[in-house]
Amino acid sequence: MTDIIYIIPDDYIDNRVEAFTFLQENSGMLGKRNENRTLYLFKVNSQGIVTPENQKIQQILNGLGTINLPIAIAIKKEELFTANELSSLFEGLDIQEYDDSDEETNN
């Protein structure tokens, strides 16, 4: 299960937020491969208050401060990122996944 969280100022306008909102509203089009992803969008007002109200997101924001907005967070639960997922986070980097079964076959 993967949660993708966007934290933005409440007056923030960007086509990437529009695309994210579109995916939230049309999650069925993500297909079976991506059905375990949950998308959350939180907005922050000028007083630093998060809406919709969420204590954990508010704590993250309190720690990071509002000058660092926008923030995108990907949380993967009960597993680690695959090599492909990790590679996609770094431009120009191709990480090869090591398969333990290859070692067993070669011995």
PDB file of N, CA and C in Angstrom:
ATOM      1  N   MET A   1       0.849  -1.170   0.000  1.00  0.00           N
ATOM      2  CA  MET A   1       0.000   0.000   0.000  1.00  0.00           C
ATOM      3  C   MET A   1       0.893   1.231   0.000  1.00  0.00           C
ATOM      4  N   THR A   2       0.585   2.168  -0.867  1.00  0.00           N
ATOM      5  CA  THR A   2       1.350   3.402  -0.963  1.00  0.00           C
ATOM      6  C   THR A   2       0.418   4.594  -0.825  1.00  0.00           C
ATOM      7  N   ASP A   3       0.784   5.518   0.050  1.00  0.00           N
ATOM      8  CA  ASP A   3       0.062   6.778   0.184  1.00  0.00           C
ATOM      9  C   ASP A   3       0.907   7.873  -0.449  1.00  0.00           C
ATOM     10  N   ILE A   4       0.281   8.696  -1.256  1.00  0.00           N
ATOM     11  CA  ILE A   4       0.955   9.851  -1.834  1.00  0.00           C
ATOM     12  C   ILE A   4       0.245  11.083  -1.298  1.00  0.00           C
ATOM     13  N   ILE A   5       1.020  11.952  -0.658  1.00  0.00           N
ATOM     14  CA  ILE A   5       0.458  13.105   0.044  1.00  0.00           C
ATOM     15  C   ILE A   5       1.036  14.388  -0.544  1.00  0.00           C
ATOM     16  N   TYR A   6       0.160  15.315  -0.902  1.00  0.00           N
ATOM     17  CA  TYR A   6       0.561  16.651  -1.322  1.00  0.00           C
ATOM     18  C   TYR A   6       0.117  17.620  -0.234  1.00  0.00           C
ATOM     19  N   ILE A   7       1.037  18.487   0.186  1.00  0.00           N
ATOM     20  CA  ILE A   7       0.727  19.551   1.141  1.00  0.00           C
ATOM     21  C   ILE A   7       1.072  20.863   0.445  1.00  0.00           C
ATOM     22  N   ILE A   8       0.051  21.695   0.231  1.00  0.00           N
ATOM     23  CA  ILE A   8       0.241  22.917  -0.552  1.00  0.00           C
ATOM     24  C   ILE A   8      -0.386  24.118   0.159  1.00  0.00           C
ATOM     25  N   PRO A   9       0.089  25.334  -0.157  1.00  0.00           N
ATOM     26  CA  PRO A   9      -0.609  26.520   0.343  1.00  0.00           C
ATOM     27  C   PRO A   9      -2.020  26.556  -0.246  1.00  0.00           C
ATOM     28  N   ASP A  10      -2.981  27.084   0.497  1.00  0.00           N
ATOM     29  CA  ASP A  10      -4.367  27.045   0.023  1.00  0.00           C
ATOM     30  C   ASP A  10      -4.614  27.885  -1.227  1.00  0.00           C
ATOM     31  N   ASP A  11      -3.711  28.804  -1.550  1.00  0.00           N
ATOM     32  CA  ASP A  11      -3.869  29.612  -2.762  1.00  0.00           C
ATOM     33  C   ASP A  11      -2.940  29.160  -3.894  1.00  0.00           C
ATOM     34  N   TYR A  12      -2.362  27.980  -3.759  1.00  0.00           N
ATOM     35  CA  TYR A  12      -1.395  27.456  -4.726  1.00  0.00           C
ATOM     36  C   TYR A  12      -2.110  26.986  -5.990  1.00  0.00           C
ATOM     37  N   ILE A  13      -1.659  27.466  -7.137  1.00  0.00           N
ATOM     38  CA  ILE A  13      -2.239  27.057  -8.416  1.00  0.00           C
ATOM     39  C   ILE A  13      -1.118  26.495  -9.281  1.00  0.00           C
ATOM     40  N   ASP A  14      -1.302  25.257  -9.732  1.00  0.00           N
ATOM     41  CA  ASP A  14      -0.279  24.592 -10.529  1.00  0.00           C
ATOM     42  C   ASP A  14      -0.942  23.444 -11.279  1.00  0.00           C
ATOM     43  N   ASN A  15      -0.528  23.219 -12.513  1.00  0.00           N
ATOM     44  CA  ASN A  15      -1.133  22.131 -13.282  1.00  0.00           C
ATOM     45  C   ASN A  15      -0.826  20.757 -12.685  1.00  0.00           C
ATOM     46  N   ARG A  16       0.247  20.636 -11.910  1.00  0.00           N
ATOM     47  CA  ARG A  16       0.551  19.352 -11.261  1.00  0.00           C
ATOM     48  C   ARG A  16      -0.458  19.045 -10.170  1.00  0.00           C
ATOM     49  N   VAL A  17      -0.943  20.085  -9.486  1.00  0.00           N
ATOM     50  CA  VAL A  17      -1.990  19.896  -8.473  1.00  0.00           C
ATOM     51  C   VAL A  17      -3.295  19.523  -9.166  1.00  0.00           C
ATOM     52  N   GLU A  18      -3.571  20.153 -10.299  1.00  0.00           N
ATOM     53  CA  GLU A  18      -4.769  19.805 -11.063  1.00  0.00           C
ATOM     54  C   GLU A  18      -4.727  18.348 -11.504  1.00  0.00           C
ATOM     55  N   ALA A  19      -3.568  17.879 -11.965  1.00  0.00           N
ATOM     56  CA  ALA A  19      -3.425  16.481 -12.378  1.00  0.00           C
ATOM     57  C   ALA A  19      -3.613  15.546 -11.187  1.00  0.00           C
ATOM     58  N   PHE A  20      -3.048  15.906 -10.049  1.00  0.00           N
ATOM     59  CA  PHE A  20      -3.177  15.106  -8.832  1.00  0.00           C
ATOM     60  C   PHE A  20      -4.642  15.026  -8.401  1.00  0.00           C
ATOM     61  N   THR A  21      -5.332  16.162  -8.418  1.00  0.00           N
ATOM     62  CA  THR A  21      -6.748  16.212  -8.057  1.00  0.00           C
ATOM     63  C   THR A  21      -7.580  15.373  -9.021  1.00  0.00           C
ATOM     64  N   PHE A  22      -7.242  15.438 -10.305  1.00  0.00           N
ATOM     65  CA  PHE A  22      -7.944  14.624 -11.296  1.00  0.00           C
ATOM     66  C   PHE A  22      -7.793  13.141 -10.968  1.00  0.00           C
ATOM     67  N   LEU A  23      -6.569  12.720 -10.625  1.00  0.00           N
ATOM     68  CA  LEU A  23      -6.340  11.311 -10.271  1.00  0.00           C
ATOM     69  C   LEU A  23      -7.090  10.924  -9.003  1.00  0.00           C
ATOM     70  N   GLN A  24      -7.162  11.834  -8.040  1.00  0.00           N
ATOM     71  CA  GLN A  24      -7.946  11.574  -6.825  1.00  0.00           C
ATOM     72  C   GLN A  24      -9.402  11.304  -7.169  1.00  0.00           C
ATOM     73  N   GLU A  25      -9.954  12.141  -8.001  1.00  0.00           N
ATOM     74  CA  GLU A  25     -11.369  12.048  -8.347  1.00  0.00           C
ATOM     75  C   GLU A  25     -11.673  10.896  -9.292  1.00  0.00           C
ATOM     76  N   ASN A  26     -10.669  10.423 -10.017  1.00  0.00           N
ATOM     77  CA  ASN A  26     -10.853   9.365 -11.009  1.00  0.00           C
ATOM     78  C   ASN A  26      -9.916   8.201 -10.731  1.00  0.00           C
ATOM     79  N   SER A  27      -9.818   7.800  -9.477  1.00  0.00           N
ATOM     80  CA  SER A  27      -8.860   6.761  -9.077  1.00  0.00           C
ATOM     81  C   SER A  27      -9.104   5.431  -9.785  1.00  0.00           C
ATOM     82  N   GLY A  28     -10.317   5.193 -10.234  1.00  0.00           N
ATOM     83  CA  GLY A  28     -10.610   3.960 -10.952  1.00  0.00           C
ATOM     84  C   GLY A  28      -9.816   3.809 -12.228  1.00  0.00           C
ATOM     85  N   MET A  29      -9.416   4.913 -12.831  1.00  0.00           N
ATOM     86  CA  MET A  29      -8.661   4.839 -14.075  1.00  0.00           C
ATOM     87  C   MET A  29      -7.186   4.486 -13.850  1.00  0.00           C
ATOM     88  N   LEU A  30      -6.752   4.410 -12.597  1.00  0.00           N
ATOM     89  CA  LEU A  30      -5.364   4.043 -12.306  1.00  0.00           C
ATOM     90  C   LEU A  30      -5.090   2.581 -12.619  1.00  0.00           C
ATOM     91  N   GLY A  31      -6.135   1.779 -12.688  1.00  0.00           N
ATOM     92  CA  GLY A  31      -5.983   0.378 -13.056  1.00  0.00           C
ATOM     93  C   GLY A  31      -5.609  -0.499 -11.879  1.00  0.00           C
ATOM     94  N   LYS A  32      -5.637  -1.793 -12.130  1.00  0.00           N
ATOM     95  CA  LYS A  32      -5.401  -2.793 -11.091  1.00  0.00           C
ATOM     96  C   LYS A  32      -4.006  -2.674 -10.484  1.00  0.00           C
ATOM     97  N   ARG A  33      -3.027  -2.362 -11.306  1.00  0.00           N
ATOM     98  CA  ARG A  33      -1.636  -2.288 -10.837  1.00  0.00           C
ATOM     99  C   ARG A  33      -1.440  -1.189  -9.793  1.00  0.00           C
ATOM    100  N   ASN A  34      -2.227  -0.134  -9.870  1.00  0.00           N
ATOM    101  CA  ASN A  34      -2.074   1.009  -8.972  1.00  0.00           C
ATOM    102  C   ASN A  34      -3.212   1.167  -7.983  1.00  0.00           C
ATOM    103  N   GLU A  35      -4.043   0.142  -7.849  1.00  0.00           N
ATOM    104  CA  GLU A  35      -5.211   0.270  -6.978  1.00  0.00           C
ATOM    105  C   GLU A  35      -4.849   0.373  -5.499  1.00  0.00           C
ATOM    106  N   ASN A  36      -3.623   0.041  -5.141  1.00  0.00           N
ATOM    107  CA  ASN A  36      -3.212   0.116  -3.737  1.00  0.00           C
ATOM    108  C   ASN A  36      -2.626   1.483  -3.366  1.00  0.00           C
ATOM    109  N   ARG A  37      -2.817   2.468  -4.211  1.00  0.00           N
ATOM    110  CA  ARG A  37      -2.315   3.816  -3.939  1.00  0.00           C
ATOM    111  C   ARG A  37      -3.464   4.709  -3.480  1.00  0.00           C
ATOM    112  N   THR A  38      -3.202   5.465  -2.421  1.00  0.00           N
ATOM    113  CA  THR A  38      -4.189   6.409  -1.913  1.00  0.00           C
ATOM    114  C   THR A  38      -3.592   7.808  -2.017  1.00  0.00           C
ATOM    115  N   LEU A  39      -4.341   8.723  -2.603  1.00  0.00           N
ATOM    116  CA  LEU A  39      -3.864  10.085  -2.822  1.00  0.00           C
ATOM    117  C   LEU A  39      -4.552  11.040  -1.856  1.00  0.00           C
ATOM    118  N   TYR A  40      -3.744  11.869  -1.184  1.00  0.00           N
ATOM    119  CA  TYR A  40      -4.265  12.842  -0.224  1.00  0.00           C
ATOM    120  C   TYR A  40      -3.765  14.226  -0.596  1.00  0.00           C
ATOM    121  N   LEU A  41      -4.649  15.200  -0.530  1.00  0.00           N
ATOM    122  CA  LEU A  41      -4.284  16.591  -0.769  1.00  0.00           C
ATOM    123  C   LEU A  41      -4.667  17.409   0.455  1.00  0.00           C
ATOM    124  N   PHE A  42      -3.663  18.061   1.046  1.00  0.00           N
ATOM    125  CA  PHE A  42      -3.889  18.926   2.205  1.00  0.00           C
ATOM    126  C   PHE A  42      -3.496  20.345   1.825  1.00  0.00           C
ATOM    127  N   LYS A  43      -4.300  21.297   2.263  1.00  0.00           N
ATOM    128  CA  LYS A  43      -4.016  22.707   2.011  1.00  0.00           C
ATOM    129  C   LYS A  43      -3.706  23.392   3.333  1.00  0.00           C
ATOM    130  N   VAL A  44      -2.838  24.399   3.262  1.00  0.00           N
ATOM    131  CA  VAL A  44      -2.387  25.116   4.453  1.00  0.00           C
ATOM    132  C   VAL A  44      -2.730  26.590   4.288  1.00  0.00           C
ATOM    133  N   ASN A  45      -3.424  27.152   5.285  1.00  0.00           N
ATOM    134  CA  ASN A  45      -3.782  28.575   5.200  1.00  0.00           C
ATOM    135  C   ASN A  45      -2.626  29.447   5.692  1.00  0.00           C
ATOM    136  N   SER A  46      -2.814  30.744   5.665  1.00  0.00           N
ATOM    137  CA  SER A  46      -1.741  31.685   6.024  1.00  0.00           C
ATOM    138  C   SER A  46      -1.332  31.599   7.493  1.00  0.00           C
ATOM    139  N   GLN A  47      -2.179  31.013   8.340  1.00  0.00           N
ATOM    140  CA  GLN A  47      -1.833  30.808   9.752  1.00  0.00           C
ATOM    141  C   GLN A  47      -1.128  29.467   9.983  1.00  0.00           C
ATOM    142  N   GLY A  48      -0.916  28.694   8.910  1.00  0.00           N
ATOM    143  CA  GLY A  48      -0.239  27.410   9.031  1.00  0.00           C
ATOM    144  C   GLY A  48      -1.145  26.271   9.459  1.00  0.00           C
ATOM    145  N   ILE A  49      -2.457  26.435   9.305  1.00  0.00           N
ATOM    146  CA  ILE A  49      -3.418  25.403   9.697  1.00  0.00           C
ATOM    147  C   ILE A  49      -3.735  24.519   8.492  1.00  0.00           C
ATOM    148  N   VAL A  50      -3.665  23.205   8.699  1.00  0.00           N
ATOM    149  CA  VAL A  50      -3.897  22.218   7.648  1.00  0.00           C
ATOM    150  C   VAL A  50      -5.386  21.903   7.532  1.00  0.00           C
ATOM    151  N   THR A  51      -5.876  21.849   6.279  1.00  0.00           N
ATOM    152  CA  THR A  51      -7.236  21.369   6.007  1.00  0.00           C
ATOM    153  C   THR A  51      -7.186  20.367   4.864  1.00  0.00           C
ATOM    154  N   PRO A  52      -7.966  19.297   4.890  1.00  0.00           N
ATOM    155  CA  PRO A  52      -8.798  18.910   6.014  1.00  0.00           C
ATOM    156  C   PRO A  52      -7.936  18.626   7.245  1.00  0.00           C
ATOM    157  N   GLU A  53      -8.525  18.804   8.402  1.00  0.00           N
ATOM    158  CA  GLU A  53      -7.798  18.663   9.666  1.00  0.00           C
ATOM    159  C   GLU A  53      -7.181  17.273   9.778  1.00  0.00           C
ATOM    160  N   ASN A  54      -5.874  17.246  10.090  1.00  0.00           N
ATOM    161  CA  ASN A  54      -5.160  15.986  10.266  1.00  0.00           C
ATOM    162  C   ASN A  54      -3.980  16.261  11.199  1.00  0.00           C
ATOM    163  N   GLN A  55      -4.012  15.671  12.375  1.00  0.00           N
ATOM    164  CA  GLN A  55      -3.010  15.957  13.402  1.00  0.00           C
ATOM    165  C   GLN A  55      -1.598  15.553  12.965  1.00  0.00           C
ATOM    166  N   LYS A  56      -1.461  14.414  12.303  1.00  0.00           N
ATOM    167  CA  LYS A  56      -0.128  13.961  11.886  1.00  0.00           C
ATOM    168  C   LYS A  56       0.459  14.873  10.810  1.00  0.00           C
ATOM    169  N   ILE A  57      -0.359  15.254   9.848  1.00  0.00           N
ATOM    170  CA  ILE A  57       0.115  16.167   8.804  1.00  0.00           C
ATOM    171  C   ILE A  57       0.443  17.524   9.410  1.00  0.00           C
ATOM    172  N   GLN A  58      -0.357  17.969  10.368  1.00  0.00           N
ATOM    173  CA  GLN A  58      -0.092  19.242  11.048  1.00  0.00           C
ATOM    174  C   GLN A  58       1.252  19.181  11.773  1.00  0.00           C
ATOM    175  N   GLN A  59       1.571  18.049  12.403  1.00  0.00           N
ATOM    176  CA  GLN A  59       2.856  17.892  13.091  1.00  0.00           C
ATOM    177  C   GLN A  59       4.012  17.929  12.103  1.00  0.00           C
ATOM    178  N   ILE A  60       3.850  17.283  10.955  1.00  0.00           N
ATOM    179  CA  ILE A  60       4.890  17.319   9.921  1.00  0.00           C
ATOM    180  C   ILE A  60       5.108  18.759   9.473  1.00  0.00           C
ATOM    181  N   LEU A  61       4.022  19.461   9.208  1.00  0.00           N
ATOM    182  CA  LEU A  61       4.112  20.847   8.764  1.00  0.00           C
ATOM    183  C   LEU A  61       4.741  21.735   9.836  1.00  0.00           C
ATOM    184  N   ASN A  62       4.359  21.527  11.091  1.00  0.00           N
ATOM    185  CA  ASN A  62       4.945  22.309  12.185  1.00  0.00           C
ATOM    186  C   ASN A  62       6.450  22.098  12.255  1.00  0.00           C
ATOM    187  N   GLY A  63       6.911  20.881  11.976  1.00  0.00           N
ATOM    188  CA  GLY A  63       8.338  20.583  12.006  1.00  0.00           C
ATOM    189  C   GLY A  63       9.093  21.163  10.820  1.00  0.00           C
ATOM    190  N   LEU A  64       8.488  21.114   9.647  1.00  0.00           N
ATOM    191  CA  LEU A  64       9.159  21.583   8.434  1.00  0.00           C
ATOM    192  C   LEU A  64       8.980  23.072   8.187  1.00  0.00           C
ATOM    193  N   GLY A  65       7.874  23.613   8.634  1.00  0.00           N
ATOM    194  CA  GLY A  65       7.579  25.025   8.400  1.00  0.00           C
ATOM    195  C   GLY A  65       6.867  25.242   7.079  1.00  0.00           C
ATOM    196  N   THR A  66       6.204  26.373   6.987  1.00  0.00           N
ATOM    197  CA  THR A  66       5.417  26.658   5.788  1.00  0.00           C
ATOM    198  C   THR A  66       6.244  27.221   4.637  1.00  0.00           C
ATOM    199  N   ILE A  67       7.481  27.635   4.892  1.00  0.00           N
ATOM    200  CA  ILE A  67       8.298  28.173   3.794  1.00  0.00           C
ATOM    201  C   ILE A  67       8.758  27.073   2.844  1.00  0.00           C
ATOM    202  N   ASN A  68       8.629  25.808   3.262  1.00  0.00           N
ATOM    203  CA  ASN A  68       9.055  24.686   2.434  1.00  0.00           C
ATOM    204  C   ASN A  68       7.947  24.142   1.540  1.00  0.00           C
ATOM    205  N   LEU A  69       6.798  24.793   1.504  1.00  0.00           N
ATOM    206  CA  LEU A  69       5.678  24.315   0.689  1.00  0.00           C
ATOM    207  C   LEU A  69       5.907  24.652  -0.777  1.00  0.00           C
ATOM    208  N   PRO A  70       5.440  23.843  -1.696  1.00  0.00           N
ATOM    209  CA  PRO A  70       4.666  22.623  -1.525  1.00  0.00           C
ATOM    210  C   PRO A  70       5.560  21.446  -1.140  1.00  0.00           C
ATOM    211  N   ILE A  71       4.935  20.423  -0.567  1.00  0.00           N
ATOM    212  CA  ILE A  71       5.626  19.205  -0.151  1.00  0.00           C
ATOM    213  C   ILE A  71       4.895  18.011  -0.751  1.00  0.00           C
ATOM    214  N   ALA A  72       5.647  17.072  -1.302  1.00  0.00           N
ATOM    215  CA  ALA A  72       5.084  15.812  -1.785  1.00  0.00           C
ATOM    216  C   ALA A  72       5.734  14.683  -0.991  1.00  0.00           C
ATOM    217  N   ILE A  73       4.918  13.805  -0.454  1.00  0.00           N
ATOM    218  CA  ILE A  73       5.409  12.702   0.370  1.00  0.00           C
ATOM    219  C   ILE A  73       4.844  11.396  -0.182  1.00  0.00           C
ATOM    220  N   ALA A  74       5.699  10.396  -0.332  1.00  0.00           N
ATOM    221  CA  ALA A  74       5.246   9.053  -0.701  1.00  0.00           C
ATOM    222  C   ALA A  74       5.571   8.125   0.461  1.00  0.00           C
ATOM    223  N   ILE A  75       4.558   7.459   0.961  1.00  0.00           N
ATOM    224  CA  ILE A  75       4.725   6.540   2.083  1.00  0.00           C
ATOM    225  C   ILE A  75       4.332   5.150   1.610  1.00  0.00           C
ATOM    226  N   LYS A  76       5.263   4.233   1.687  1.00  0.00           N
ATOM    227  CA  LYS A  76       4.993   2.854   1.282  1.00  0.00           C
ATOM    228  C   LYS A  76       4.921   2.018   2.546  1.00  0.00           C
ATOM    229  N   LYS A  77       3.798   1.362   2.748  1.00  0.00           N
ATOM    230  CA  LYS A  77       3.568   0.604   3.975  1.00  0.00           C
ATOM    231  C   LYS A  77       3.852  -0.878   3.764  1.00  0.00           C
ATOM    232  N   GLU A  78       4.510  -1.480   4.736  1.00  0.00           N
ATOM    233  CA  GLU A  78       4.760  -2.917   4.818  1.00  0.00           C
ATOM    234  C   GLU A  78       5.685  -3.450   3.733  1.00  0.00           C
ATOM    235  N   GLU A  79       6.409  -2.573   3.038  1.00  0.00           N
ATOM    236  CA  GLU A  79       7.408  -3.006   2.075  1.00  0.00           C
ATOM    237  C   GLU A  79       8.285  -1.822   1.698  1.00  0.00           C
ATOM    238  N   LEU A  80       9.373  -2.102   1.005  1.00  0.00           N
ATOM    239  CA  LEU A  80      10.289  -1.053   0.565  1.00  0.00           C
ATOM    240  C   LEU A  80      10.064  -0.765  -0.909  1.00  0.00           C
ATOM    241  N   PHE A  81      10.642   0.321  -1.397  1.00  0.00           N
ATOM    242  CA  PHE A  81      10.535   0.644  -2.811  1.00  0.00           C
ATOM    243  C   PHE A  81      11.284  -0.387  -3.644  1.00  0.00           C
ATOM    244  N   THR A  82      10.736  -0.735  -4.800  1.00  0.00           N
ATOM    245  CA  THR A  82      11.444  -1.595  -5.743  1.00  0.00           C
ATOM    246  C   THR A  82      12.538  -0.761  -6.402  1.00  0.00           C
ATOM    247  N   ALA A  83      13.441  -1.421  -7.110  1.00  0.00           N
ATOM    248  CA  ALA A  83      14.502  -0.702  -7.810  1.00  0.00           C
ATOM    249  C   ALA A  83      13.912   0.272  -8.828  1.00  0.00           C
ATOM    250  N   ASN A  84      12.872  -0.145  -9.541  1.00  0.00           N
ATOM    251  CA  ASN A  84      12.234   0.744 -10.523  1.00  0.00           C
ATOM    252  C   ASN A  84      11.612   1.957  -9.850  1.00  0.00           C
ATOM    253  N   GLU A  85      10.928   1.754  -8.728  1.00  0.00           N
ATOM    254  CA  GLU A  85      10.316   2.871  -8.008  1.00  0.00           C
ATOM    255  C   GLU A  85      11.382   3.824  -7.488  1.00  0.00           C
ATOM    256  N   LEU A  86      12.456   3.278  -6.951  1.00  0.00           N
ATOM    257  CA  LEU A  86      13.548   4.100  -6.440  1.00  0.00           C
ATOM    258  C   LEU A  86      14.229   4.867  -7.574  1.00  0.00           C
ATOM    259  N   SER A  87      14.453   4.193  -8.701  1.00  0.00           N
ATOM    260  CA  SER A  87      15.062   4.856  -9.862  1.00  0.00           C
ATOM    261  C   SER A  87      14.225   6.025 -10.344  1.00  0.00           C
ATOM    262  N   SER A  88      12.905   5.872 -10.282  1.00  0.00           N
ATOM    263  CA  SER A  88      12.032   6.939 -10.777  1.00  0.00           C
ATOM    264  C   SER A  88      12.122   8.203  -9.927  1.00  0.00           C
ATOM    265  N   LEU A  89      12.646   8.096  -8.717  1.00  0.00           N
ATOM    266  CA  LEU A  89      12.803   9.260  -7.845  1.00  0.00           C
ATOM    267  C   LEU A  89      14.075  10.050  -8.145  1.00  0.00           C
ATOM    268  N   PHE A  90      14.986   9.457  -8.934  1.00  0.00           N
ATOM    269  CA  PHE A  90      16.267  10.089  -9.233  1.00  0.00           C
ATOM    270  C   PHE A  90      16.438  10.201 -10.739  1.00  0.00           C
ATOM    271  N   GLU A  91      16.511  11.422 -11.229  1.00  0.00           N
ATOM    272  CA  GLU A  91      16.645  11.653 -12.660  1.00  0.00           C
ATOM    273  C   GLU A  91      17.966  11.096 -13.177  1.00  0.00           C
ATOM    274  N   GLY A  92      17.893  10.321 -14.246  1.00  0.00           N
ATOM    275  CA  GLY A  92      19.087   9.791 -14.889  1.00  0.00           C
ATOM    276  C   GLY A  92      19.723   8.614 -14.182  1.00  0.00           C
ATOM    277  N   LEU A  93      19.055   8.049 -13.186  1.00  0.00           N
ATOM    278  CA  LEU A  93      19.617   6.933 -12.436  1.00  0.00           C
ATOM    279  C   LEU A  93      18.833   5.667 -12.748  1.00  0.00           C
ATOM    280  N   ASP A  94      19.557   4.602 -13.086  1.00  0.00           N
ATOM    281  CA  ASP A  94      18.925   3.315 -13.358  1.00  0.00           C
ATOM    282  C   ASP A  94      19.493   2.309 -12.367  1.00  0.00           C
ATOM    283  N   ILE A  95      18.678   1.894 -11.423  1.00  0.00           N
ATOM    284  CA  ILE A  95      19.112   0.956 -10.391  1.00  0.00           C
ATOM    285  C   ILE A  95      18.690  -0.443 -10.802  1.00  0.00           C
ATOM    286  N   GLN A  96      19.647  -1.351 -10.843  1.00  0.00           N
ATOM    287  CA  GLN A  96      19.348  -2.739 -11.179  1.00  0.00           C
ATOM    288  C   GLN A  96      18.968  -3.481  -9.913  1.00  0.00           C
ATOM    289  N   GLU A  97      17.901  -4.246  -9.998  1.00  0.00           N
ATOM    290  CA  GLU A  97      17.430  -4.989  -8.831  1.00  0.00           C
ATOM    291  C   GLU A  97      18.188  -6.306  -8.745  1.00  0.00           C
ATOM    292  N   TYR A  98      18.720  -6.589  -7.577  1.00  0.00           N
ATOM    293  CA  TYR A  98      19.435  -7.831  -7.323  1.00  0.00           C
ATOM    294  C   TYR A  98      18.433  -8.880  -6.891  1.00  0.00           C
ATOM    295  N   ASP A  99      18.469 -10.015  -7.533  1.00  0.00           N
ATOM    296  CA  ASP A  99      17.524 -11.089  -7.240  1.00  0.00           C
ATOM    297  C   ASP A  99      18.259 -12.196  -6.495  1.00  0.00           C
ATOM    298  N   ASP A 100      17.878 -12.463  -5.243  1.00  0.00           N
ATOM    299  CA  ASP A 100      18.514 -13.501  -4.432  1.00  0.00           C
ATOM    300  C   ASP A 100      18.429 -14.871  -5.081  1.00  0.00           C
ATOM    301  N   SER A 101      17.403 -15.129  -5.868  1.00  0.00           N
ATOM    302  CA  SER A 101      17.238 -16.447  -6.478  1.00  0.00           C
ATOM    303  C   SER A 101      18.320 -16.716  -7.514  1.00  0.00           C
ATOM    304  N   ASP A 102      18.896 -15.667  -8.132  1.00  0.00           N
ATOM    305  CA  ASP A 102      19.988 -15.848  -9.088  1.00  0.00           C
ATOM    306  C   ASP A 102      21.202 -16.458  -8.410  1.00  0.00           C
ATOM    307  N   GLU A 103      21.500 -16.036  -7.195  1.00  0.00           N
ATOM    308  CA  GLU A 103      22.646 -16.550  -6.459  1.00  0.00           C
ATOM    309  C   GLU A 103      22.459 -18.026  -6.143  1.00  0.00           C
ATOM    310  N   GLU A 104      21.252 -18.398  -5.734  1.00  0.00           N
ATOM    311  CA  GLU A 104      20.971 -19.789  -5.413  1.00  0.00           C
ATOM    312  C   GLU A 104      21.091 -20.667  -6.647  1.00  0.00           C
ATOM    313  N   THR A 105      20.703 -20.173  -7.806  1.00  0.00           N
ATOM    314  CA  THR A 105      20.764 -20.925  -9.049  1.00  0.00           C
ATOM    315  C   THR A 105      22.203 -21.131  -9.481  1.00  0.00           C
ATOM    316  N   ASN A 106      23.053 -20.146  -9.238  1.00  0.00           N
ATOM    317  CA  ASN A 106      24.445 -20.208  -9.671  1.00  0.00           C
ATOM    318  C   ASN A 106      25.313 -21.042  -8.746  1.00  0.00           C
ATOM    319  N   ASN A 107      24.842 -21.428  -7.579  1.00  0.00           N
ATOM    320  CA  ASN A 107      25.653 -22.214  -6.633  1.00  0.00           C
ATOM    321  C   ASN A 107      25.412 -23.686  -6.792  1.00  0.00           C
TER     322      ASN A 107
END
